[in-house]
mmCIF file of C-alpha atoms in Angstrom:
data_model
loop_
_atom_site.group_PDB
_atom_site.id
_atom_site.type_symbol
_atom_site.label_atom_id
_atom_site.label_comp_id
_atom_site.label_asym_id
_atom_site.label_seq_id
_atom_site.Cartn_x
_atom_site.Cartn_y
_atom_site.Cartn_z
ATOM 1 C CA MET A 274 15.477 -15.350 5.311
ATOM 2 C CA HIS A 275 17.700 -18.516 5.611
ATOM 3 C CA MET A 276 21.484 -18.929 5.800
ATOM 4 C CA ILE A 277 23.007 -20.660 2.902
ATOM 5 C CA LYS A 278 26.692 -22.106 2.931
ATOM 6 C CA MET A 279 28.664 -20.731 -0.247
ATOM 7 C CA ALA A 280 32.387 -21.864 -1.720
ATOM 8 C CA ALA A 281 34.093 -19.849 -3.552
ATOM 9 C CA PRO A 282 36.972 -21.394 -5.503
ATOM 10 C CA CYS A 283 39.776 -19.147 -5.945
ATOM 11 C CA LEU A 284 43.752 -19.309 -7.938
ATOM 12 C CA PHE A 285 46.193 -21.352 -5.319
ATOM 13 C CA GLY A 286 47.812 -18.283 -3.266
ATOM 14 C CA LEU A 287 44.901 -16.178 -3.617
ATOM 15 C CA GLU A 288 43.083 -17.247 -0.271
ATOM 16 C CA SER A 289 43.433 -14.682 1.955
ATOM 17 C CA VAL A 290 42.666 -11.697 -0.426
ATOM 18 C CA LEU A 291 39.742 -13.632 -1.462
ATOM 19 C CA SER A 292 38.672 -13.817 2.380
ATOM 20 C CA GLY A 293 39.636 -10.402 2.685
ATOM 21 C CA GLU A 294 37.376 -9.381 -0.353
ATOM 22 C CA LEU A 295 34.126 -12.043 1.724
ATOM 23 C CA LYS A 296 35.005 -9.656 5.272
ATOM 24 C CA ARG A 297 34.344 -6.502 3.380
ATOM 25 C CA LEU A 298 31.184 -8.051 2.073
ATOM 26 C CA GLY A 299 30.015 -8.935 5.118
ATOM 27 C CA ALA A 300 29.789 -12.751 4.326
ATOM 28 C CA LYS A 301 29.616 -15.071 7.665
ATOM 29 C CA ASN A 302 31.692 -18.155 8.800
ATOM 30 C CA ILE A 303 34.351 -17.521 6.494
ATOM 31 C CA GLU A 304 36.876 -19.955 6.454
ATOM 32 C CA ALA A 305 39.697 -20.627 3.908
ATOM 33 C CA THR A 306 41.895 -24.168 2.883
ATOM 34 C CA ASP A 307 43.683 -24.187 0.087
ATOM 35 C CA GLY A 308 41.940 -23.444 -3.464
ATOM 36 C CA LYS A 309 38.542 -22.386 -1.594
ATOM 37 C CA VAL A 310 37.091 -19.956 0.727
ATOM 38 C CA THR A 311 33.837 -21.065 2.435
ATOM 39 C CA TYR A 312 31.370 -18.706 3.616
ATOM 40 C CA SER A 313 27.569 -18.064 4.408
ATOM 41 C CA GLY A 314 25.283 -15.381 3.874
ATOM 42 C CA ASP A 315 21.264 -15.118 2.348
ATOM 43 C CA TRP A 316 20.268 -14.808 -1.090
ATOM 44 C CA ASN A 317 21.368 -11.005 -1.282
ATOM 45 C CA MET A 318 25.036 -12.432 -0.502
ATOM 46 C CA LEU A 319 24.844 -14.923 -3.046
ATOM 47 C CA ALA A 320 23.847 -12.216 -5.321
ATOM 48 C CA LYS A 321 26.411 -9.466 -3.989
ATOM 49 C CA THR A 322 29.315 -12.130 -4.213
ATOM 50 C CA ASN A 323 28.497 -13.181 -7.848
ATOM 51 C CA LEU A 324 28.792 -9.433 -8.857
ATOM 52 C CA TRP A 325 31.678 -8.138 -6.471
ATOM 53 C CA LEU A 326 34.025 -11.171 -6.132
ATOM 54 C CA ARG A 327 37.651 -9.878 -8.075
ATOM 55 C CA THR A 328 39.536 -13.518 -6.666
ATOM 56 C CA ALA A 329 37.196 -15.935 -6.638
ATOM 57 C CA GLU A 330 36.422 -18.322 -9.807
ATOM 58 C CA ARG A 331 32.905 -18.917 -9.132
ATOM 59 C CA VAL A 332 30.216 -18.860 -6.425
ATOM 60 C CA LEU A 333 28.606 -22.375 -5.167
ATOM 61 C CA ILE A 334 25.891 -23.167 -2.804
ATOM 62 C CA VAL A 335 27.068 -26.153 -0.313
ATOM 63 C CA LEU A 336 24.554 -28.677 -0.239
ATOM 64 C CA ASP A 337 26.217 -31.510 1.202
ATOM 65 C CA SER A 338 29.188 -33.258 2.705
ATOM 66 C CA PHE A 339 29.343 -36.873 3.349
ATOM 67 C CA ARG A 340 31.729 -39.983 3.641
ATOM 68 C CA ALA A 341 31.092 -42.041 0.209
ATOM 69 C CA GLU A 342 33.513 -45.306 0.210
ATOM 70 C CA THR A 343 30.630 -47.463 -2.064
ATOM 71 C CA PHE A 344 28.425 -45.928 -4.795
ATOM 72 C CA GLU A 345 25.820 -47.718 -2.558
ATOM 73 C CA GLU A 346 26.601 -44.578 0.513
ATOM 74 C CA LEU A 347 26.903 -41.683 -2.682
ATOM 75 C CA PHE A 348 23.548 -42.657 -3.823
ATOM 76 C CA GLN A 349 22.174 -42.465 -0.597
ATOM 77 C CA GLY A 350 23.609 -39.687 0.388
ATOM 78 C CA VAL A 351 22.829 -37.603 -2.456
ATOM 79 C CA LEU A 352 19.372 -38.937 -2.431
ATOM 80 C CA LYS A 353 18.911 -37.137 1.196
ATOM 81 C CA ILE A 354 19.608 -33.906 -0.623
ATOM 82 C CA PRO A 355 16.192 -31.287 -0.505
ATOM 83 C CA PHE A 356 17.275 -30.529 -4.351
ATOM 84 C CA GLU A 357 13.222 -29.783 -4.639
ATOM 85 C CA GLU A 358 14.211 -26.273 -2.891
ATOM 86 C CA TYR A 359 16.479 -25.446 -5.628
ATOM 87 C CA LEU A 360 15.205 -27.453 -8.961
ATOM 88 C CA GLY A 361 11.497 -26.924 -10.438
ATOM 89 C CA LYS A 362 10.160 -30.189 -12.374
ATOM 90 C CA ASP A 363 11.494 -28.188 -15.705
ATOM 91 C CA ASP A 364 14.991 -26.971 -15.165
ATOM 92 C CA ALA A 365 18.283 -28.750 -15.889
ATOM 93 C CA PHE A 366 20.494 -30.422 -13.973
ATOM 94 C CA PRO A 367 23.789 -31.788 -15.227
ATOM 95 C CA VAL A 368 26.593 -33.371 -13.248
ATOM 96 C CA LYS A 369 30.032 -32.856 -13.430
ATOM 97 C CA GLY A 370 33.267 -33.401 -11.008
ATOM 98 C CA TRP A 371 36.259 -35.091 -10.278
ATOM 99 C CA SER A 372 37.546 -37.523 -7.430
ATOM 100 C CA LEU A 373 40.977 -37.832 -5.890
ATOM 101 C CA ASN A 374 41.976 -39.915 -3.348
ATOM 102 C CA SER A 375 38.957 -42.206 -2.796
ATOM 103 C CA GLN A 376 37.702 -45.508 -3.295
ATOM 104 C CA LEU A 377 35.000 -44.094 -6.013
ATOM 105 C CA SER A 378 37.904 -43.144 -8.721
ATOM 106 C CA SER A 379 35.949 -43.371 -11.910
ATOM 107 C CA VAL A 380 34.459 -40.109 -12.653
ATOM 108 C CA PRO A 381 31.661 -40.900 -15.148
ATOM 109 C CA ASP A 382 30.177 -43.784 -12.607
ATOM 110 C CA CYS A 383 30.266 -40.757 -9.913
ATOM 111 C CA GLN A 384 28.539 -38.383 -12.147
ATOM 112 C CA SER A 385 25.869 -41.555 -13.409
ATOM 113 C CA ILE A 386 25.061 -42.829 -9.495
ATOM 114 C CA ILE A 387 24.371 -38.922 -8.568
ATOM 115 C CA LYS A 388 22.304 -38.196 -11.531
ATOM 116 C CA ARG A 389 20.196 -41.046 -10.881
ATOM 117 C CA ALA A 390 20.095 -40.028 -7.030
ATOM 118 C CA VAL A 391 18.419 -36.611 -8.024
ATOM 119 C CA VAL A 392 15.838 -38.074 -10.558
ATOM 120 C CA LYS A 393 14.935 -40.294 -8.056
ATOM 121 C CA ARG A 394 14.345 -37.596 -5.234
ATOM 122 C CA MET A 395 12.795 -35.508 -8.007
ATOM 123 C CA GLU A 396 10.228 -38.048 -8.852
ATOM 124 C CA LYS A 397 9.204 -38.796 -5.351
ATOM 125 C CA GLN A 398 8.738 -34.819 -5.008
ATOM 126 C CA TYR A 399 7.135 -34.371 -8.347
ATOM 127 C CA GLN A 400 5.336 -37.249 -8.462
ATOM 128 C CA GLN A 401 6.490 -38.012 -12.216
ATOM 129 C CA SER A 402 8.884 -39.939 -14.046
ATOM 130 C CA TRP A 403 10.340 -37.933 -16.897
ATOM 131 C CA PHE A 404 11.974 -34.545 -16.923
ATOM 132 C CA THR A 405 12.496 -32.500 -19.524
ATOM 133 C CA GLU A 406 15.361 -30.443 -18.132
ATOM 134 C CA THR A 407 14.116 -27.496 -20.494
ATOM 135 C CA GLY A 408 13.757 -24.898 -18.196
ATOM 136 C CA ALA A 409 16.985 -22.618 -15.971
ATOM 137 C CA VAL A 410 20.134 -24.855 -15.827
ATOM 138 C CA HIS A 411 21.361 -25.647 -11.883
ATOM 139 C CA GLN A 412 24.658 -27.278 -12.902
ATOM 140 C CA ILE A 413 25.177 -29.832 -9.990
ATOM 141 C CA GLN A 414 28.809 -30.276 -9.117
ATOM 142 C CA PHE A 415 30.720 -32.710 -7.408
ATOM 143 C CA SER A 416 34.223 -33.931 -5.454
ATOM 144 C CA VAL A 417 35.556 -36.737 -4.154
ATOM 145 C CA HIS A 418 38.752 -36.139 -2.047
ATOM 146 C CA LYS A 419 39.675 -38.589 0.203
ATOM 147 C CA ASN A 420 36.532 -40.396 0.709
ATOM 148 C CA ILE A 421 34.226 -37.225 1.215
ATOM 149 C CA ALA A 422 31.591 -36.425 -1.302
ATOM 150 C CA THR A 423 30.649 -32.832 -1.464
ATOM 151 C CA ILE A 424 27.859 -31.522 -3.656
ATOM 152 C CA PHE A 425 27.571 -28.213 -4.948
ATOM 153 C CA LEU A 426 25.335 -25.921 -6.779
ATOM 154 C CA ASP A 427 26.730 -23.589 -9.489
ATOM 155 C CA THR A 428 25.221 -20.108 -9.170
ATOM 156 C CA SER A 429 27.539 -18.572 -11.674
ATOM 157 C CA GLY A 430 27.583 -20.293 -14.757
ATOM 158 C CA ALA A 431 30.340 -19.265 -16.907
ATOM 159 C CA GLY A 432 33.535 -18.354 -14.548
ATOM 160 C CA LEU A 433 33.864 -15.060 -12.872
ATOM 161 C CA HIS A 434 37.243 -14.659 -14.438
ATOM 162 C CA LYS A 435 34.934 -13.992 -17.611
ATOM 163 C CA ARG A 436 33.854 -9.928 -16.905
ATOM 164 C CA GLY A 437 32.802 -9.140 -20.573
ATOM 165 C CA TYR A 438 35.755 -7.030 -21.343
ATOM 166 C CA ARG A 439 37.989 -9.367 -22.693
ATOM 167 C CA GLN A 440 36.754 -10.579 -26.300
ATOM 168 C CA THR A 441 39.484 -10.968 -27.673
ATOM 169 C CA SER A 442 42.906 -11.627 -26.274
ATOM 170 C CA LEU A 443 46.937 -12.132 -27.264
ATOM 171 C CA LEU A 444 48.791 -15.397 -26.355
ATOM 172 C CA ALA A 445 49.241 -16.465 -22.489
ATOM 173 C CA PRO A 446 47.258 -13.463 -21.256
ATOM 174 C CA ILE A 447 47.037 -13.021 -17.209
ATOM 175 C CA LYS A 448 43.313 -14.612 -16.259
ATOM 176 C CA GLU A 449 41.485 -11.891 -15.153
ATOM 177 C CA THR A 450 41.336 -13.249 -11.239
ATOM 178 C CA LEU A 451 44.849 -13.432 -11.088
ATOM 179 C CA ALA A 452 45.731 -10.081 -12.333
ATOM 180 C CA ALA A 453 43.144 -8.711 -9.683
ATOM 181 C CA GLY A 454 45.030 -11.080 -6.725
ATOM 182 C CA ILE A 455 48.175 -8.887 -8.154
ATOM 183 C CA VAL A 456 46.529 -5.546 -7.675
ATOM 184 C CA ASP A 457 45.196 -6.318 -4.315
ATOM 185 C CA PHE A 458 48.785 -6.763 -3.154
ATOM 186 C CA THR A 459 49.687 -3.116 -4.517
ATOM 187 C CA ARG A 460 47.375 -1.427 -2.072
ATOM 188 C CA LEU A 461 45.989 1.147 -5.162
ATOM 189 C CA TYR A 462 43.954 4.063 -4.371
ATOM 190 C CA ASP A 463 41.572 5.768 -6.366
ATOM 191 C CA ASP A 464 44.320 8.272 -7.428
ATOM 192 C CA SER A 465 46.847 6.152 -7.436
ATOM 193 C CA VAL A 466 49.047 6.333 -11.053
ATOM 194 C CA ILE A 467 49.988 2.703 -12.275
ATOM 195 C CA TYR A 468 51.699 1.460 -14.792
ATOM 196 C CA ASP A 469 52.178 -1.722 -17.069
ATOM 197 C CA PRO A 470 55.332 -1.838 -19.171
ATOM 198 C CA PHE A 471 53.900 -5.476 -21.000
ATOM 199 C CA CYS A 472 50.437 -4.361 -21.060
ATOM 200 C CA GLY A 473 49.742 -7.126 -22.916
ATOM 201 C CA SER A 474 46.074 -7.268 -23.459
ATOM 202 C CA GLY A 475 45.661 -4.633 -20.742
ATOM 203 C CA THR A 476 44.065 -7.435 -18.305
ATOM 204 C CA LEU A 477 45.990 -5.877 -14.585
ATOM 205 C CA LEU A 478 45.131 -2.135 -16.000
ATOM 206 C CA ILE A 479 42.109 -2.690 -16.369
ATOM 207 C CA GLU A 480 41.507 -4.884 -13.253
ATOM 208 C CA ALA A 481 43.581 -1.697 -11.441
ATOM 209 C CA LEU A 482 41.284 0.643 -12.668
ATOM 210 C CA LEU A 483 37.830 -1.345 -11.823
ATOM 211 C CA LYS A 484 38.858 -1.754 -8.198
ATOM 212 C CA GLY A 485 40.339 1.840 -7.963
ATOM 213 C CA MET A 486 36.808 3.066 -9.361
ATOM 214 C CA ASN A 487 35.125 0.277 -7.079
ATOM 215 C CA ILE A 488 33.169 -0.748 -10.044
ATOM 216 C CA ALA A 489 32.039 -4.145 -9.569
ATOM 217 C CA PRO A 490 33.611 -6.727 -11.763
ATOM 218 C CA GLY A 491 30.379 -8.520 -12.557
ATOM 219 C CA ILE A 492 28.016 -5.652 -13.343
ATOM 220 C CA ASN A 493 28.572 -6.132 -16.857
ATOM 221 C CA ARG A 494 27.031 -9.897 -17.363
ATOM 222 C CA HIS A 495 24.786 -12.486 -16.086
ATOM 223 C CA PHE A 496 24.881 -15.444 -13.624
ATOM 224 C CA ALA A 497 23.001 -18.880 -13.987
ATOM 225 C CA ALA A 498 21.176 -18.252 -10.732
ATOM 226 C CA GLU A 499 19.523 -14.964 -12.024
ATOM 227 C CA ARG A 500 16.977 -17.365 -14.041
ATOM 228 C CA TRP A 501 16.242 -19.516 -10.699
ATOM 229 C CA ASP A 502 12.927 -19.473 -9.494
ATOM 230 C CA CYS A 503 14.095 -20.178 -5.551
ATOM 231 C CA VAL A 504 16.340 -17.187 -6.052
ATOM 232 C CA PRO A 505 14.315 -13.735 -5.871
ATOM 233 C CA SER A 506 14.588 -11.584 -8.623
ATOM 234 C CA SER A 507 14.738 -8.461 -6.575
ATOM 235 C CA VAL A 508 17.798 -9.535 -4.759
ATOM 236 C CA TRP A 509 19.635 -9.236 -8.468
ATOM 237 C CA LYS A 510 18.153 -6.249 -9.010
ATOM 238 C CA GLU A 511 18.994 -4.602 -5.774
ATOM 239 C CA ALA A 512 22.454 -5.714 -5.877
ATOM 240 C CA ARG A 513 22.730 -4.526 -9.157
ATOM 241 C CA SER A 514 21.414 -1.111 -8.249
ATOM 242 C CA GLU A 515 24.056 -0.674 -5.341
ATOM 243 C CA ALA A 516 26.479 -1.352 -7.428
ATOM 244 C CA LEU A 517 25.892 1.606 -9.870
ATOM 245 C CA ASP A 518 25.658 3.637 -6.597
ATOM 246 C CA SER A 519 29.084 2.936 -5.612
ATOM 247 C CA ILE A 520 31.118 3.424 -8.567
ATOM 248 C CA LYS A 521 33.606 6.340 -8.144
ATOM 249 C CA ARG A 522 33.175 8.264 -11.157
ATOM 250 C CA ASP A 523 35.347 11.364 -9.751
ATOM 251 C CA ALA A 524 38.281 8.808 -8.821
ATOM 252 C CA LYS A 525 41.402 10.177 -9.828
ATOM 253 C CA ILE A 526 43.364 6.871 -10.567
ATOM 254 C CA ARG A 527 45.096 6.957 -13.923
ATOM 255 C CA ALA A 528 46.877 3.682 -15.897
ATOM 256 C CA TYR A 529 49.940 3.640 -18.534
ATOM 257 C CA GLY A 530 50.472 1.009 -20.514
ATOM 258 C CA TYR A 531 53.084 0.001 -22.874
ATOM 259 C CA ASP A 532 54.320 -2.678 -25.286
ATOM 260 C CA ILE A 533 56.648 -3.480 -28.264
ATOM 261 C CA ASP A 534 53.633 -4.956 -30.241
ATOM 262 C CA PRO A 535 51.137 -2.486 -31.994
ATOM 263 C CA GLN A 536 48.592 -4.838 -31.659
ATOM 264 C CA ALA A 537 48.922 -4.840 -28.011
ATOM 265 C CA VAL A 538 48.284 -1.417 -27.370
ATOM 266 C CA GLU A 539 45.235 -1.547 -29.819
ATOM 267 C CA LEU A 540 43.628 -4.621 -27.853
ATOM 268 C CA THR A 541 44.600 -3.136 -24.487
ATOM 269 C CA LEU A 542 42.713 0.547 -25.393
ATOM 270 C CA ALA A 543 39.961 -1.946 -26.767
ATOM 271 C CA ASN A 544 39.509 -3.775 -23.951
ATOM 272 C CA ALA A 545 39.027 -0.743 -21.870
ATOM 273 C CA LYS A 546 36.739 1.042 -23.569
ATOM 274 C CA LYS A 547 34.334 -2.397 -23.407
ATOM 275 C CA ALA A 548 34.922 -2.247 -19.377
ATOM 276 C CA GLY A 549 33.997 1.121 -19.770
ATOM 277 C CA ILE A 550 36.711 2.548 -18.098
ATOM 278 C CA SER A 551 38.874 4.367 -21.231
ATOM 279 C CA ALA A 552 38.982 8.274 -20.022
ATOM 280 C CA HIS A 553 41.511 6.684 -17.198
ATOM 281 C CA ILE A 554 43.524 4.846 -19.403
ATOM 282 C CA ARG A 555 46.365 5.527 -22.289
ATOM 283 C CA ALA A 556 48.259 2.756 -24.052
ATOM 284 C CA LYS A 557 51.284 3.152 -26.730
ATOM 285 C CA VAL A 558 54.127 1.400 -28.243
ATOM 286 C CA GLN A 559 57.091 1.427 -26.375
ATOM 287 C CA ASP A 560 60.529 -0.434 -25.405
ATOM 288 C CA ILE A 561 61.249 -1.622 -22.032
ATOM 289 C CA SER A 562 64.402 0.032 -22.206
ATOM 290 C CA GLN A 563 62.307 3.620 -22.530
ATOM 291 C CA PHE A 564 60.113 2.832 -19.685
ATOM 292 C CA ALA A 565 60.507 6.070 -16.845
ATOM 293 C CA PRO A 566 57.503 7.077 -15.351
ATOM 294 C CA SER A 567 56.527 10.540 -14.929
ATOM 295 C CA SER A 568 54.452 10.613 -12.203
ATOM 296 C CA ASP A 569 56.381 11.309 -8.752
ATOM 297 C CA ARG A 570 54.489 8.305 -6.997
ATOM 298 C CA ALA A 571 54.135 5.233 -9.248
ATOM 299 C CA ILE A 572 52.550 1.433 -8.969
ATOM 300 C CA ILE A 573 54.517 -0.431 -11.637
ATOM 301 C CA VAL A 574 53.302 -4.000 -11.889
ATOM 302 C CA CYS A 575 53.810 -6.526 -14.701
ATOM 303 C CA ASN A 576 53.845 -9.799 -16.146
ATOM 304 C CA PRO A 577 57.068 -10.157 -18.615
ATOM 305 C CA PRO A 578 57.140 -12.157 -21.410
ATOM 306 C CA TYR A 579 58.924 -15.974 -19.965
ATOM 307 C CA GLY A 580 59.333 -18.851 -22.599
ATOM 308 C CA LYS A 581 59.207 -22.412 -22.598
ATOM 309 C CA ARG A 582 62.022 -23.105 -25.068
ATOM 310 C CA LEU A 583 65.794 -22.317 -24.208
ATOM 311 C CA MET A 584 65.648 -19.830 -27.133
ATOM 312 C CA GLU A 585 63.229 -18.030 -25.021
ATOM 313 C CA ILE A 586 64.082 -18.212 -21.892
ATOM 314 C CA LYS A 587 67.421 -16.388 -22.406
ATOM 315 C CA GLU A 588 65.450 -13.937 -24.109
ATOM 316 C CA ALA A 589 63.525 -13.040 -20.844
ATOM 317 C CA GLU A 590 66.518 -13.453 -18.720
ATOM 318 C CA ARG A 591 67.994 -10.556 -21.465
ATOM 319 C CA LEU A 592 64.416 -8.346 -20.500
ATOM 320 C CA TYR A 593 64.932 -9.360 -16.321
ATOM 321 C CA GLN A 594 68.180 -7.838 -16.114
ATOM 322 C CA LYS A 595 66.848 -4.334 -18.497
ATOM 323 C CA MET A 596 64.013 -4.118 -16.152
ATOM 324 C CA GLY A 597 66.488 -4.288 -13.048
ATOM 325 C CA GLU A 598 68.313 -1.079 -15.002
ATOM 326 C CA VAL A 599 64.755 0.788 -15.272
ATOM 327 C CA PHE A 600 62.859 0.125 -12.484
ATOM 328 C CA VAL A 601 65.344 2.249 -10.176
ATOM 329 C CA PRO A 602 65.007 1.662 -6.570
ATOM 330 C CA ASP A 603 62.728 4.576 -5.216
ATOM 331 C CA ARG A 604 60.372 4.435 -2.017
ATOM 332 C CA ASP A 605 57.382 6.686 -4.270
ATOM 333 C CA LYS A 606 57.838 3.828 -7.189
ATOM 334 C CA LYS A 607 56.279 0.403 -5.958
ATOM 335 C CA TYR A 608 57.386 -2.579 -8.433
ATOM 336 C CA TYR A 609 54.705 -5.951 -8.568
ATOM 337 C CA ILE A 610 56.714 -8.951 -10.794
ATOM 338 C CA ILE A 611 55.135 -12.348 -10.981
ATOM 339 C CA SER A 612 57.312 -14.245 -12.653
ATOM 340 C CA PRO A 613 57.775 -18.454 -12.999
ATOM 341 C CA HIS A 614 61.744 -18.259 -13.035
ATOM 342 C CA GLU A 615 63.401 -19.312 -10.376
ATOM 343 C CA GLU A 616 66.668 -17.289 -10.461
ATOM 344 C CA PHE A 617 64.465 -13.837 -11.372
ATOM 345 C CA GLU A 618 65.785 -12.180 -8.417
ATOM 346 C CA PRO A 619 69.865 -12.556 -9.181
ATOM 347 C CA ILE A 620 69.011 -11.800 -13.028
ATOM 348 C CA PHE A 621 67.089 -9.052 -12.247
ATOM 349 C CA GLY A 622 69.799 -7.549 -10.044
ATOM 350 C CA ARG A 623 68.471 -7.575 -6.508
ATOM 351 C CA SER A 624 66.311 -9.502 -3.479
ATOM 352 C CA ALA A 625 62.495 -8.655 -3.609
ATOM 353 C CA ASP A 626 61.474 -7.315 0.211
ATOM 354 C CA ARG A 627 58.550 -9.736 -0.020
ATOM 355 C CA ARG A 628 57.658 -12.687 -2.802
ATOM 356 C CA ARG A 629 54.018 -14.379 -2.354
ATOM 357 C CA LYS A 630 53.262 -17.766 -4.238
ATOM 358 C CA LEU A 631 51.020 -18.067 -6.672
ATOM 359 C CA TYR A 632 49.902 -19.780 -9.755
ATOM 360 C CA ASN A 633 49.177 -18.561 -13.582
ATOM 361 C CA GLY A 634 47.237 -21.553 -14.384
ATOM 362 C CA MET A 635 49.095 -24.500 -13.946
ATOM 363 C CA ILE A 636 52.575 -22.389 -13.499
ATOM 364 C CA LYS A 637 53.703 -22.251 -10.191
ATOM 365 C CA CYS A 638 54.998 -18.297 -9.972
ATOM 366 C CA GLN A 639 56.220 -16.201 -7.237
ATOM 367 C CA LEU A 640 55.039 -12.239 -7.329
ATOM 368 C CA PHE A 641 58.112 -10.382 -6.641
ATOM 369 C CA MET A 642 57.428 -6.978 -4.601
ATOM 370 C CA TYR A 643 60.021 -4.172 -4.270
ATOM 371 C CA PHE A 644 58.476 -1.527 -2.169
ATOM 372 C CA ARG A 645 61.642 0.121 -0.082
#
């Protein structure tokens, strides 16, 4: 089976976590750059990474990369790519992408040129001049960065953060992929006890339970490439069967969520049920001032509220002060708090043992880690 070069975009700050995931899955030629990790593997690896990657946004096939300072260079570069190895004559192939710091600055024009080049290639290969595009979707993506064009095929479809369990959420939920990255930093085990005193939609706790029970995050969803004729259906069947067999059904991991909003508590429990891990989680209405972990050893992970307006920021700062009082230093208690506030540590009352720069959407944050 031939090797395929793939790319997995991720949120800035999670490149090393994603690289570790790929290494454990057996991917080859792993290389991390800002916001993306490339690797290689066969069709089995393509299916496995779609199913298992917790911090990747999607899995892309890297078709080619070349210099393109003119539309003619872009057209000729795309024309050389063997799209017929992936696309059938009835398949759909929409185009989207972006351009940054390049001569070819017009994204709509780039889209049009790439589409025309693919059509011309397909016309020659299939000996027809019209394509219905009624079959499986093969989303073509492109990037033009510093005059280097890279052409991809998106194998995931909907972003990998869409696990299928969070049908509804409250305002400003933390993204599943970011939550999974934070959980990775906690080094939890299958018998860990984890708490979130600001549980919201339950995302941090659910991602922790999925990891602790070794449940593939994509087990309950489907991917664009499952409909592609070029990918043997057996690889998806085998990958799903292996994922089901890998679940640690006897894991003793437990999760406890608290929130002052009853709707948030209900949502956490509803989402946990959708994720299939409701037996391992408890949630109730509780203010941060009442927080006191009942277990001797505990991991506390949270995304406390923060505001954009002055009054909301002041309220968040009072919350940080209270957290500093109830998050008592203890070698058996580990605290992981994500916040964008530049003065979090002095407000909280002590310096973090370790910090990690992360992005929650477009908001630059720090993950403050306390474990001593």
